[in-house]
PDB file of N, CA and C in Angstrom:
ATOM      1  N   MET A 252     102.136  97.226  82.857  1.00 58.00           N
ATOM      2  CA  MET A 252     101.876  97.188  84.279  1.00 58.00           C
ATOM      3  C   MET A 252     102.092  98.583  84.837  1.00 58.00           C
ATOM      4  N   ASN A 253     101.136  99.011  85.613  1.00 68.00           N
ATOM      5  CA  ASN A 253     101.246 100.289  86.308  1.00 68.00           C
ATOM      6  C   ASN A 253     100.909 100.050  87.773  1.00 68.00           C
ATOM      7  N   GLY A 254     100.762 101.109  88.518  1.00 79.00           N
ATOM      8  CA  GLY A 254     100.325 100.987  89.901  1.00 79.00           C
ATOM      9  C   GLY A 254     101.467 100.848  90.898  1.00 79.00           C
ATOM     10  N   GLU A 255     101.063 100.502  92.106  1.00 84.00           N
ATOM     11  CA  GLU A 255     101.993 100.418  93.235  1.00 84.00           C
ATOM     12  C   GLU A 255     103.096  99.385  92.999  1.00 84.00           C
ATOM     13  N   PHE A 256     102.756  98.270  92.363  1.00 81.00           N
ATOM     14  CA  PHE A 256     103.764  97.238  92.117  1.00 81.00           C
ATOM     15  C   PHE A 256     104.898  97.782  91.253  1.00 81.00           C
ATOM     16  N   LYS A 257     104.544  98.524  90.225  1.00 79.00           N
ATOM     17  CA  LYS A 257     105.574  99.100  89.341  1.00 79.00           C
ATOM     18  C   LYS A 257     106.467 100.067  90.109  1.00 79.00           C
ATOM     19  N   LYS A 258     105.853 100.884  90.972  1.00 82.00           N
ATOM     20  CA  LYS A 258     106.644 101.820  91.775  1.00 82.00           C
ATOM     21  C   LYS A 258     107.639 101.076  92.656  1.00 82.00           C
ATOM     22  N   ARG A 259     107.160 100.031  93.296  1.00 85.00           N
ATOM     23  CA  ARG A 259     108.029  99.293  94.223  1.00 85.00           C
ATOM     24  C   ARG A 259     109.064  98.449  93.497  1.00 85.00           C
ATOM     25  N   LEU A 260     108.770  98.045  92.282  1.00 84.00           N
ATOM     26  CA  LEU A 260     109.739  97.307  91.478  1.00 84.00           C
ATOM     27  C   LEU A 260     110.986  98.161  91.245  1.00 84.00           C
ATOM     28  N   GLU A 261     110.810  99.458  91.124  1.00 84.00           N
ATOM     29  CA  GLU A 261     111.937 100.374  90.934  1.00 84.00           C
ATOM     30  C   GLU A 261     112.895 100.340  92.128  1.00 84.00           C
ATOM     31  N   PHE A 262     112.364 100.124  93.333  1.00 86.00           N
ATOM     32  CA  PHE A 262     113.196 100.106  94.543  1.00 86.00           C
ATOM     33  C   PHE A 262     114.146  98.910  94.597  1.00 86.00           C
ATOM     34  N   LEU A 263     113.864  97.873  93.821  1.00 87.00           N
ATOM     35  CA  LEU A 263     114.726  96.697  93.836  1.00 87.00           C
ATOM     36  C   LEU A 263     116.051  96.930  93.119  1.00 87.00           C
ATOM     37  N   ARG A 264     116.095  97.976  92.329  1.00 88.00           N
ATOM     38  CA  ARG A 264     117.312  98.341  91.592  1.00 88.00           C
ATOM     39  C   ARG A 264     117.829  97.207  90.713  1.00 88.00           C
ATOM     40  N   LEU A 265     116.894  96.542  90.060  1.00 91.00           N
ATOM     41  CA  LEU A 265     117.269  95.499  89.113  1.00 91.00           C
ATOM     42  C   LEU A 265     117.724  96.146  87.812  1.00 91.00           C
ATOM     43  N   ASN A 266     118.469  95.409  87.026  1.00 92.00           N
ATOM     44  CA  ASN A 266     118.824  95.957  85.716  1.00 92.00           C
ATOM     45  C   ASN A 266     117.575  95.966  84.842  1.00 92.00           C
ATOM     46  N   GLU A 267     117.621  96.678  83.754  1.00 92.00           N
ATOM     47  CA  GLU A 267     116.439  96.865  82.908  1.00 92.00           C
ATOM     48  C   GLU A 267     115.875  95.540  82.396  1.00 92.00           C
ATOM     49  N   GLU A 268     116.734  94.622  82.026  1.00 94.00           N
ATOM     50  CA  GLU A 268     116.276  93.335  81.514  1.00 94.00           C
ATOM     51  C   GLU A 268     115.501  92.563  82.585  1.00 94.00           C
ATOM     52  N   ALA A 269     116.014  92.548  83.803  1.00 93.00           N
ATOM     53  CA  ALA A 269     115.348  91.843  84.895  1.00 93.00           C
ATOM     54  C   ALA A 269     114.011  92.498  85.220  1.00 93.00           C
ATOM     55  N   LYS A 270     113.958  93.831  85.252  1.00 88.00           N
ATOM     56  CA  LYS A 270     112.701  94.539  85.514  1.00 88.00           C
ATOM     57  C   LYS A 270     111.654  94.199  84.462  1.00 88.00           C
ATOM     58  N   LYS A 271     112.065  94.148  83.207  1.00 89.00           N
ATOM     59  CA  LYS A 271     111.132  93.827  82.128  1.00 89.00           C
ATOM     60  C   LYS A 271     110.598  92.404  82.269  1.00 89.00           C
ATOM     61  N   LYS A 272     111.458  91.475  82.668  1.00 91.00           N
ATOM     62  CA  LYS A 272     111.026  90.089  82.840  1.00 91.00           C
ATOM     63  C   LYS A 272     110.024  89.963  83.990  1.00 91.00           C
ATOM     64  N   VAL A 273     110.281  90.628  85.096  1.00 88.00           N
ATOM     65  CA  VAL A 273     109.360  90.585  86.228  1.00 88.00           C
ATOM     66  C   VAL A 273     108.028  91.226  85.839  1.00 88.00           C
ATOM     67  N   ALA A 274     108.081  92.371  85.191  1.00 83.00           N
ATOM     68  CA  ALA A 274     106.861  93.059  84.769  1.00 83.00           C
ATOM     69  C   ALA A 274     106.056  92.204  83.788  1.00 83.00           C
ATOM     70  N   ALA A 275     106.724  91.544  82.863  1.00 87.00           N
ATOM     71  CA  ALA A 275     106.035  90.687  81.898  1.00 87.00           C
ATOM     72  C   ALA A 275     105.357  89.513  82.600  1.00 87.00           C
ATOM     73  N   LEU A 276     106.009  88.954  83.585  1.00 86.00           N
ATOM     74  CA  LEU A 276     105.438  87.848  84.343  1.00 86.00           C
ATOM     75  C   LEU A 276     104.161  88.286  85.066  1.00 86.00           C
ATOM     76  N   ILE A 277     104.213  89.436  85.712  1.00 80.00           N
ATOM     77  CA  ILE A 277     103.046  89.954  86.421  1.00 80.00           C
ATOM     78  C   ILE A 277     101.928  90.291  85.443  1.00 80.00           C
ATOM     79  N   ASP A 278     102.254  90.902  84.319  1.00 79.00           N
ATOM     80  CA  ASP A 278     101.253  91.220  83.305  1.00 79.00           C
ATOM     81  C   ASP A 278     100.564  89.959  82.795  1.00 79.00           C
ATOM     82  N   GLU A 279     101.342  88.921  82.548  1.00 84.00           N
ATOM     83  CA  GLU A 279     100.786  87.666  82.051  1.00 84.00           C
ATOM     84  C   GLU A 279      99.831  87.053  83.073  1.00 84.00           C
ATOM     85  N   ALA A 280     100.247  87.025  84.331  1.00 80.00           N
ATOM     86  CA  ALA A 280      99.390  86.478  85.385  1.00 80.00           C
ATOM     87  C   ALA A 280      98.125  87.317  85.551  1.00 80.00           C
ATOM     88  N   GLY A 281      98.247  88.619  85.416  1.00 74.00           N
ATOM     89  CA  GLY A 281      97.105  89.511  85.572  1.00 74.00           C
ATOM     90  C   GLY A 281      96.030  89.295  84.526  1.00 74.00           C
ATOM     91  N   LYS A 282      96.410  88.839  83.353  1.00 80.00           N
ATOM     92  CA  LYS A 282      95.428  88.592  82.302  1.00 80.00           C
ATOM     93  C   LYS A 282      94.466  87.469  82.670  1.00 80.00           C
ATOM     94  N   GLU A 283      94.886  86.589  83.571  1.00 81.00           N
ATOM     95  CA  GLU A 283      94.041  85.493  84.017  1.00 81.00           C
ATOM     96  C   GLU A 283      93.244  85.842  85.278  1.00 81.00           C
ATOM     97  N   PHE A 284      93.406  87.030  85.796  1.00 79.00           N
ATOM     98  CA  PHE A 284      92.741  87.444  87.027  1.00 79.00           C
ATOM     99  C   PHE A 284      91.234  87.455  86.807  1.00 79.00           C
ATOM    100  N   PRO A 285      90.477  86.613  87.502  1.00 82.00           N
ATOM    101  CA  PRO A 285      89.041  86.481  87.231  1.00 82.00           C
ATOM    102  C   PRO A 285      88.237  87.753  87.507  1.00 82.00           C
ATOM    103  N   CYS A 286      88.725  88.623  88.352  1.00 81.00           N
ATOM    104  CA  CYS A 286      87.979  89.841  88.672  1.00 81.00           C
ATOM    105  C   CYS A 286      87.831  90.775  87.466  1.00 81.00           C
ATOM    106  N   LEU A 287      88.712  90.653  86.496  1.00 77.00           N
ATOM    107  CA  LEU A 287      88.625  91.541  85.343  1.00 77.00           C
ATOM    108  C   LEU A 287      87.344  91.314  84.545  1.00 77.00           C
ATOM    109  N   ALA A 288      86.766  90.132  84.632  1.00 79.00           N
ATOM    110  CA  ALA A 288      85.546  89.827  83.894  1.00 79.00           C
ATOM    111  C   ALA A 288      84.287  89.943  84.758  1.00 79.00           C
ATOM    112  N   CYS A 289      84.437  90.289  85.995  1.00 85.00           N
ATOM    113  CA  CYS A 289      83.307  90.341  86.924  1.00 85.00           C
ATOM    114  C   CYS A 289      82.552  91.667  86.791  1.00 85.00           C
ATOM    115  N   PRO A 290      81.220  91.632  86.799  1.00 87.00           N
ATOM    116  CA  PRO A 290      80.433  92.862  86.649  1.00 87.00           C
ATOM    117  C   PRO A 290      80.382  93.755  87.893  1.00 87.00           C
ATOM    118  N   SER A 291      80.838  93.287  89.044  1.00 89.00           N
ATOM    119  CA  SER A 291      80.739  94.086  90.267  1.00 89.00           C
ATOM    120  C   SER A 291      82.019  94.845  90.605  1.00 89.00           C
ATOM    121  N   ASN A 292      82.823  95.162  89.614  1.00 83.00           N
ATOM    122  CA  ASN A 292      84.105  95.828  89.878  1.00 83.00           C
ATOM    123  C   ASN A 292      83.978  97.162  90.604  1.00 83.00           C
ATOM    124  N   ASP A 293      82.910  97.906  90.366  1.00 83.00           N
ATOM    125  CA  ASP A 293      82.761  99.229  90.980  1.00 83.00           C
ATOM    126  C   ASP A 293      82.632  99.178  92.499  1.00 83.00           C
ATOM    127  N   THR A 294      82.158  98.077  93.036  1.00 90.00           N
ATOM    128  CA  THR A 294      81.928  98.003  94.476  1.00 90.00           C
ATOM    129  C   THR A 294      82.808  96.966  95.178  1.00 90.00           C
ATOM    130  N   CYS A 295      83.590  96.239  94.455  1.00 91.00           N
ATOM    131  CA  CYS A 295      84.362  95.133  95.015  1.00 91.00           C
ATOM    132  C   CYS A 295      85.692  95.594  95.625  1.00 91.00           C
ATOM    133  N   GLU A 296      85.922  95.232  96.878  1.00 91.00           N
ATOM    134  CA  GLU A 296      87.173  95.597  97.552  1.00 91.00           C
ATOM    135  C   GLU A 296      88.366  94.851  96.955  1.00 91.00           C
ATOM    136  N   ASN A 297      88.170  93.619  96.520  1.00 87.00           N
ATOM    137  CA  ASN A 297      89.266  92.881  95.889  1.00 87.00           C
ATOM    138  C   ASN A 297      89.723  93.567  94.608  1.00 87.00           C
ATOM    139  N   PHE A 298      88.779  94.061  93.842  1.00 86.00           N
ATOM    140  CA  PHE A 298      89.136  94.732  92.594  1.00 86.00           C
ATOM    141  C   PHE A 298      89.847  96.056  92.872  1.00 86.00           C
ATOM    142  N   LYS A 299      89.428  96.758  93.911  1.00 88.00           N
ATOM    143  CA  LYS A 299      90.106  98.006  94.293  1.00 88.00           C
ATOM    144  C   LYS A 299      91.562  97.714  94.666  1.00 88.00           C
ATOM    145  N   TRP A 300      91.782  96.599  95.366  1.00 87.00           N
ATOM    146  CA  TRP A 300      93.145  96.198  95.707  1.00 87.00           C
ATOM    147  C   TRP A 300      93.935  95.943  94.439  1.00 87.00           C
ATOM    148  N   TYR A 301      93.356  95.220  93.500  1.00 83.00           N
ATOM    149  CA  TYR A 301      94.022  94.915  92.234  1.00 83.00           C
ATOM    150  C   TYR A 301      94.415  96.205  91.503  1.00 83.00           C
ATOM    151  N   LEU A 302      93.503  97.158  91.425  1.00 83.00           N
ATOM    152  CA  LEU A 302      93.806  98.418  90.744  1.00 83.00           C
ATOM    153  C   LEU A 302      94.926  99.182  91.439  1.00 83.00           C
ATOM    154  N   LYS A 303      94.936  99.155  92.770  1.00 86.00           N
ATOM    155  CA  LYS A 303      96.000  99.853  93.501  1.00 86.00           C
ATOM    156  C   LYS A 303      97.372  99.281  93.144  1.00 86.00           C
ATOM    157  N   TRP A 304      97.479  97.965  93.151  1.00 83.00           N
ATOM    158  CA  TRP A 304      98.780  97.332  92.963  1.00 83.00           C
ATOM    159  C   TRP A 304      99.184  97.127  91.521  1.00 83.00           C
ATOM    160  N   PHE A 305      98.221  96.863  90.653  1.00 79.00           N
ATOM    161  CA  PHE A 305      98.567  96.492  89.290  1.00 79.00           C
ATOM    162  C   PHE A 305      97.953  97.375  88.208  1.00 79.00           C
ATOM    163  N   SER A 306      97.021  98.226  88.618  1.00 77.00           N
ATOM    164  CA  SER A 306      96.310  99.088  87.678  1.00 77.00           C
ATOM    165  C   SER A 306      95.582  98.252  86.643  1.00 77.00           C
ATOM    166  N   LYS A 307      95.027  98.888  85.658  1.00 61.00           N
ATOM    167  CA  LYS A 307      94.300  98.165  84.623  1.00 61.00           C
ATOM    168  C   LYS A 307      94.636  98.818  83.304  1.00 61.00           C
ATOM    169  N   GLU A 308      95.200  98.038  82.383  1.00 55.00           N
ATOM    170  CA  GLU A 308      95.638  98.609  81.112  1.00 55.00           C
ATOM    171  C   GLU A 308      94.772  98.113  79.988  1.00 55.00           C
TER     172      GLU A 308
END
């Protein structure tokens, strides 16, 4: 997980184990995000939002 969400996760000052668990949860949910398979990613505002917050790995 990269992007704005990862940056803001640092502000919570969780211990490393908790940060890893939260990041893993978000990564798992992101794999089911339907926009990742959509052909209109270059022009879609929803996909731009996704990239800002979660990036694409």
